[in-house]
mmCIF file of C-alpha atoms in Angstrom:
data_model
loop_
_atom_site.group_PDB
_atom_site.id
_atom_site.type_symbol
_atom_site.label_atom_id
_atom_site.label_comp_id
_atom_site.label_asym_id
_atom_site.label_seq_id
_atom_site.Cartn_x
_atom_site.Cartn_y
_atom_site.Cartn_z
ATOM 1 C CA UNK A 1 6.134 -104.608 107.074
ATOM 2 C CA UNK A 2 8.738 -105.495 103.201
ATOM 3 C CA UNK A 3 5.696 -105.889 101.006
ATOM 4 C CA UNK A 4 5.196 -103.890 98.013
ATOM 5 C CA UNK A 5 3.001 -100.528 96.921
ATOM 6 C CA UNK A 6 1.177 -101.387 93.964
ATOM 7 C CA UNK A 7 1.566 -98.860 91.493
ATOM 8 C CA UNK A 8 1.936 -94.967 90.649
ATOM 9 C CA UNK A 9 -0.473 -95.022 87.950
ATOM 10 C CA UNK A 10 -1.723 -91.531 85.919
ATOM 11 C CA UNK A 11 -4.200 -91.734 83.063
ATOM 12 C CA UNK A 12 -5.017 -89.176 80.810
ATOM 13 C CA UNK A 13 -7.104 -88.387 78.340
ATOM 14 C CA UNK A 14 -4.022 -88.414 75.414
ATOM 15 C CA UNK A 15 -3.509 -84.179 76.269
ATOM 16 C CA UNK A 16 -1.950 -83.777 79.762
ATOM 17 C CA UNK A 17 1.894 -83.456 79.447
ATOM 18 C CA UNK A 18 3.577 -86.019 82.471
ATOM 19 C CA UNK A 19 6.522 -85.808 83.624
ATOM 20 C CA UNK A 20 9.465 -87.451 85.862
ATOM 21 C CA UNK A 21 11.762 -85.860 86.747
ATOM 22 C CA UNK A 22 15.383 -87.086 90.418
ATOM 23 C CA UNK A 23 12.599 -90.149 91.025
ATOM 24 C CA UNK A 24 14.406 -93.397 93.249
ATOM 25 C CA UNK A 25 12.080 -95.420 93.151
ATOM 26 C CA UNK A 26 11.826 -99.627 93.860
ATOM 27 C CA UNK A 27 9.477 -102.443 95.129
ATOM 28 C CA UNK A 28 5.998 -101.995 93.071
ATOM 29 C CA UNK A 29 3.791 -104.042 91.955
ATOM 30 C CA UNK A 30 1.502 -102.355 90.868
ATOM 31 C CA UNK A 31 -2.399 -102.500 90.388
ATOM 32 C CA UNK A 32 -5.907 -102.316 88.814
ATOM 33 C CA UNK A 33 -6.919 -98.755 90.075
ATOM 34 C CA UNK A 34 -11.002 -97.790 88.810
ATOM 35 C CA UNK A 35 -11.164 -101.066 86.987
ATOM 36 C CA UNK A 36 -8.283 -100.395 84.898
ATOM 37 C CA UNK A 37 -4.330 -102.000 84.721
ATOM 38 C CA UNK A 38 -1.145 -100.157 85.368
ATOM 39 C CA UNK A 39 0.863 -103.784 85.034
ATOM 40 C CA UNK A 40 4.534 -100.837 86.531
ATOM 41 C CA UNK A 41 5.153 -100.004 88.620
ATOM 42 C CA UNK A 42 4.978 -96.323 87.225
ATOM 43 C CA UNK A 43 2.532 -96.934 85.045
ATOM 44 C CA UNK A 44 1.595 -93.484 82.360
ATOM 45 C CA UNK A 45 -1.490 -94.946 80.333
ATOM 46 C CA UNK A 46 -2.905 -91.863 77.541
ATOM 47 C CA UNK A 47 -1.003 -89.542 78.458
ATOM 48 C CA UNK A 48 0.047 -86.521 75.650
ATOM 49 C CA UNK A 49 2.814 -86.644 75.583
ATOM 50 C CA UNK A 50 5.548 -88.944 78.723
ATOM 51 C CA UNK A 51 8.958 -87.082 79.817
ATOM 52 C CA UNK A 52 11.552 -88.790 82.794
ATOM 53 C CA UNK A 53 14.622 -87.742 83.277
ATOM 54 C CA UNK A 54 16.980 -89.286 84.969
ATOM 55 C CA UNK A 55 15.646 -91.179 87.448
ATOM 56 C CA UNK A 56 16.543 -95.052 88.931
ATOM 57 C CA UNK A 57 13.683 -97.940 88.887
ATOM 58 C CA UNK A 58 14.962 -100.809 90.605
ATOM 59 C CA UNK A 59 13.006 -104.073 92.699
ATOM 60 C CA UNK A 60 10.523 -104.360 91.357
ATOM 61 C CA UNK A 61 7.727 -107.124 91.073
ATOM 62 C CA UNK A 62 5.499 -105.329 88.216
ATOM 63 C CA UNK A 63 5.139 -106.536 84.862
ATOM 64 C CA UNK A 64 7.686 -103.207 84.610
ATOM 65 C CA UNK A 65 9.774 -101.646 86.238
ATOM 66 C CA UNK A 66 8.163 -98.584 83.936
ATOM 67 C CA UNK A 67 5.438 -98.779 81.909
ATOM 68 C CA UNK A 68 4.493 -95.939 79.196
ATOM 69 C CA UNK A 69 1.479 -96.598 77.115
ATOM 70 C CA UNK A 70 0.487 -94.541 73.977
ATOM 71 C CA UNK A 71 1.486 -90.694 73.695
ATOM 72 C CA UNK A 72 4.765 -89.080 73.250
ATOM 73 C CA UNK A 73 7.230 -89.904 74.910
ATOM 74 C CA UNK A 74 10.993 -89.034 76.140
ATOM 75 C CA UNK A 75 12.753 -90.893 78.044
ATOM 76 C CA UNK A 76 16.858 -89.387 78.755
ATOM 77 C CA UNK A 77 19.929 -91.600 82.038
ATOM 78 C CA UNK A 78 17.147 -93.292 83.413
ATOM 79 C CA UNK A 79 18.671 -96.481 85.066
ATOM 80 C CA UNK A 80 16.013 -99.668 85.492
ATOM 81 C CA UNK A 81 17.599 -102.975 87.051
ATOM 82 C CA UNK A 82 16.837 -105.993 89.260
ATOM 83 C CA UNK A 83 12.292 -106.649 87.913
ATOM 84 C CA UNK A 84 10.503 -109.561 87.614
ATOM 85 C CA UNK A 85 9.647 -109.538 83.632
ATOM 86 C CA UNK A 86 10.045 -106.071 81.102
ATOM 87 C CA UNK A 87 12.532 -102.568 82.403
ATOM 88 C CA UNK A 88 11.081 -100.765 80.670
ATOM 89 C CA UNK A 89 7.885 -101.077 78.633
ATOM 90 C CA UNK A 90 6.529 -98.662 75.392
ATOM 91 C CA UNK A 91 3.360 -99.460 73.950
ATOM 92 C CA UNK A 92 2.202 -97.484 71.660
ATOM 93 C CA UNK A 93 4.369 -94.872 72.012
ATOM 94 C CA UNK A 94 6.590 -92.702 70.165
ATOM 95 C CA UNK A 95 9.479 -89.922 70.973
ATOM 96 C CA UNK A 96 13.406 -90.695 71.917
ATOM 97 C CA UNK A 97 15.018 -92.869 74.736
ATOM 98 C CA UNK A 98 18.204 -91.630 75.423
ATOM 99 C CA UNK A 99 21.452 -93.305 76.919
ATOM 100 C CA UNK A 100 19.261 -95.651 79.243
ATOM 101 C CA UNK A 101 20.847 -98.108 81.791
ATOM 102 C CA UNK A 102 18.104 -101.544 81.815
ATOM 103 C CA UNK A 103 20.696 -103.891 84.775
ATOM 104 C CA UNK A 104 19.990 -107.297 85.782
ATOM 105 C CA UNK A 105 22.187 -108.097 88.254
ATOM 106 C CA UNK A 106 20.550 -111.325 89.801
ATOM 107 C CA UNK A 107 19.858 -114.074 87.321
ATOM 108 C CA UNK A 108 16.873 -115.413 88.016
ATOM 109 C CA UNK A 109 13.911 -114.986 85.044
ATOM 110 C CA UNK A 110 13.646 -113.656 81.359
ATOM 111 C CA UNK A 111 13.755 -110.485 82.760
ATOM 112 C CA UNK A 112 13.661 -107.743 78.735
ATOM 113 C CA UNK A 113 15.459 -104.607 79.555
ATOM 114 C CA UNK A 114 13.262 -101.899 76.688
ATOM 115 C CA UNK A 115 9.935 -104.186 75.622
ATOM 116 C CA UNK A 116 8.373 -102.389 72.522
ATOM 117 C CA UNK A 117 4.438 -102.704 72.033
ATOM 118 C CA UNK A 118 4.273 -101.190 68.501
ATOM 119 C CA UNK A 119 4.944 -96.805 66.738
ATOM 120 C CA UNK A 120 8.004 -95.411 66.223
ATOM 121 C CA UNK A 121 10.788 -95.492 68.624
ATOM 122 C CA UNK A 122 14.610 -93.931 67.943
ATOM 123 C CA UNK A 123 16.691 -95.766 70.980
ATOM 124 C CA UNK A 124 20.869 -93.326 71.139
ATOM 125 C CA UNK A 125 23.274 -94.556 73.725
ATOM 126 C CA UNK A 126 22.595 -96.575 76.327
ATOM 127 C CA UNK A 127 23.905 -99.353 78.271
ATOM 128 C CA UNK A 128 21.524 -102.399 78.429
ATOM 129 C CA UNK A 129 23.898 -105.895 80.131
ATOM 130 C CA UNK A 130 23.029 -109.238 82.397
ATOM 131 C CA UNK A 131 20.112 -109.693 81.451
ATOM 132 C CA UNK A 132 18.389 -113.067 80.926
ATOM 133 C CA UNK A 133 15.892 -112.528 78.452
ATOM 134 C CA UNK A 134 16.361 -109.992 75.817
ATOM 135 C CA UNK A 135 18.403 -105.845 75.792
ATOM 136 C CA UNK A 136 15.839 -104.603 73.286
ATOM 137 C CA UNK A 137 12.515 -106.354 72.449
ATOM 138 C CA UNK A 138 10.578 -104.785 69.417
ATOM 139 C CA UNK A 139 6.334 -106.180 68.254
ATOM 140 C CA UNK A 140 4.082 -105.203 67.190
ATOM 141 C CA UNK A 141 3.819 -103.357 63.785
ATOM 142 C CA UNK A 142 6.700 -100.912 65.821
ATOM 143 C CA UNK A 143 10.094 -99.216 63.613
ATOM 144 C CA UNK A 144 12.667 -98.857 65.805
ATOM 145 C CA UNK A 145 16.483 -97.218 65.288
ATOM 146 C CA UNK A 146 19.284 -98.411 67.990
ATOM 147 C CA UNK A 147 21.811 -95.799 67.981
ATOM 148 C CA UNK A 148 25.897 -96.504 69.532
ATOM 149 C CA UNK A 149 24.414 -98.399 71.898
ATOM 150 C CA UNK A 150 26.045 -101.331 74.078
ATOM 151 C CA UNK A 151 24.567 -104.510 74.333
ATOM 152 C CA UNK A 152 26.573 -107.406 76.889
ATOM 153 C CA UNK A 153 25.437 -110.513 78.694
ATOM 154 C CA UNK A 154 21.793 -110.531 77.426
ATOM 155 C CA UNK A 155 20.576 -113.322 76.286
ATOM 156 C CA UNK A 156 20.048 -111.507 73.641
ATOM 157 C CA UNK A 157 20.464 -108.460 72.149
ATOM 158 C CA UNK A 158 17.818 -107.446 70.113
ATOM 159 C CA UNK A 159 14.880 -109.341 69.176
ATOM 160 C CA UNK A 160 11.793 -107.890 66.378
ATOM 161 C CA UNK A 161 8.961 -109.821 65.882
ATOM 162 C CA UNK A 162 5.213 -109.525 64.866
ATOM 163 C CA UNK A 163 6.006 -107.062 61.371
ATOM 164 C CA UNK A 164 8.859 -105.296 63.739
ATOM 165 C CA UNK A 165 10.964 -103.360 61.414
ATOM 166 C CA UNK A 166 14.404 -102.514 63.365
ATOM 167 C CA UNK A 167 18.050 -100.880 61.569
ATOM 168 C CA UNK A 168 20.951 -100.616 64.010
ATOM 169 C CA UNK A 169 23.897 -98.381 63.367
ATOM 170 C CA UNK A 170 26.845 -98.654 65.446
ATOM 171 C CA UNK A 171 25.926 -100.136 67.906
ATOM 172 C CA UNK A 172 28.416 -102.704 70.048
ATOM 173 C CA UNK A 173 28.003 -105.936 71.310
ATOM 174 C CA UNK A 174 30.270 -108.154 72.862
ATOM 175 C CA UNK A 175 28.725 -111.386 75.070
ATOM 176 C CA UNK A 176 25.009 -111.575 74.281
ATOM 177 C CA UNK A 177 24.415 -114.894 73.418
#
């Protein structure tokens, strides 16, 4: 059976710590669990702190491969590819995204690499490539710093809307349209 599995979801109360390290996962489609929508293949909601390290997320039919809603977040060495809409979504979260790779080899849909919906996030290093959407999409009055990242072959490298604020420093841009 080649059906997607739905989601791996965690729902906290704002004080729990959630860590993922060394995970390789593909194929989730998102789901509603006990009336709560979990639109990511991995969907983490209302955690006090979320840490995802050295993990791979790919080939998802969900709205996002990795969705973190709320709390402090640290992503380091995460690799994402091949999604339907967004590779990584951070909503109402604050923290650091370090050395993330968000790439698309298949040229279907308007896939975004990293979507930040409100919060304060520093993106340090990383590669965003081959995305028919945006490398980093910032919205909802978010404040984002992007340093030393590489953007190549995307429809758009960085987009900021809805009173969001983005500072960029020392990034490389090549072949974005």
